[in-house]
Steps between C-alpha positions, in 0.01 A plus 500: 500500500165476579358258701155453414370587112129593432410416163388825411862637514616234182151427309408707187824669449791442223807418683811552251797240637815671625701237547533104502669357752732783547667489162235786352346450197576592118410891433162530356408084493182642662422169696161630691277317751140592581300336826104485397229498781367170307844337643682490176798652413600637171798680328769497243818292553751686308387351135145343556228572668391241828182470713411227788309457848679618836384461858642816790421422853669787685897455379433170346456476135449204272525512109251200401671271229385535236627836362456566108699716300501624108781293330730789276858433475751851634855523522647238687587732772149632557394106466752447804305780679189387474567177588700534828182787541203222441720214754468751775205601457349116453697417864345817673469449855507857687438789377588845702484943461801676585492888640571639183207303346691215285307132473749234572405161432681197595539175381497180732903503367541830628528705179347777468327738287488857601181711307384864541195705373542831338411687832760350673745549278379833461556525908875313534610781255353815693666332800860469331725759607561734239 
């Protein structure tokens, strides 16, 4: 991991979530998360869309209560998703880049959430043996 984060590296990119809390996430719930130089966050959670304030000093992050969120109804399982997705992300205490370019955020708990951008996605494949 990386030990100190610049905001530029996060801010004004889409970061599609990989996993939650290593248990992965349901194929295609496109649950998204975007960082905004005006320190708010935005994104879809699986079935609604979400914004809200953050604060990042170096590896510290801080999700800013309180975060609103479009109120549609999914399939229960998606619903399950997005909220176990939203209670991290609330809780957010540190947020850190790996080498191959994956976000992970976690929770004052512990859990995790594990996001990538298209580039680094993009990258972690190249770099799988073939």
């Amino acid at each position: 991991m990386q030990n100190t984060l610049s905001p530029a590296q996060i801010i004004n990119k889409t970061w599609q979530v990989e996993d939650i809390n290593q248990h992965g996430i349901i194929d295609n719930a496109h649950v998204t998360l975007m960082f905004g130089d005006d320190d708010r966050i935005s994104g879809k959670s699986g079935c609604n869309n979400y914004s809200g304030r953050y604060t990042l000093t170096g590896n510290k992050l801080a999700v800013i209560p309180p975060m609103i969120s479009t109120r549609m109804m999914c399939a229960p399982a998606l619903m399950q998703l997005e909220n176990e997705y939203i209670a991290i992300l609330s809780a957010a205490e540190k947020v850190e880049l790996s080498q191959v370019g994956a976000l992970i955020i976690t929770s004052e708990s512990g859990k995790t959430i594990t996001l990538m951008t298209n580039d680094a996605v993009q990258a972690e494949a190249k770099s799988q043996p073939k």
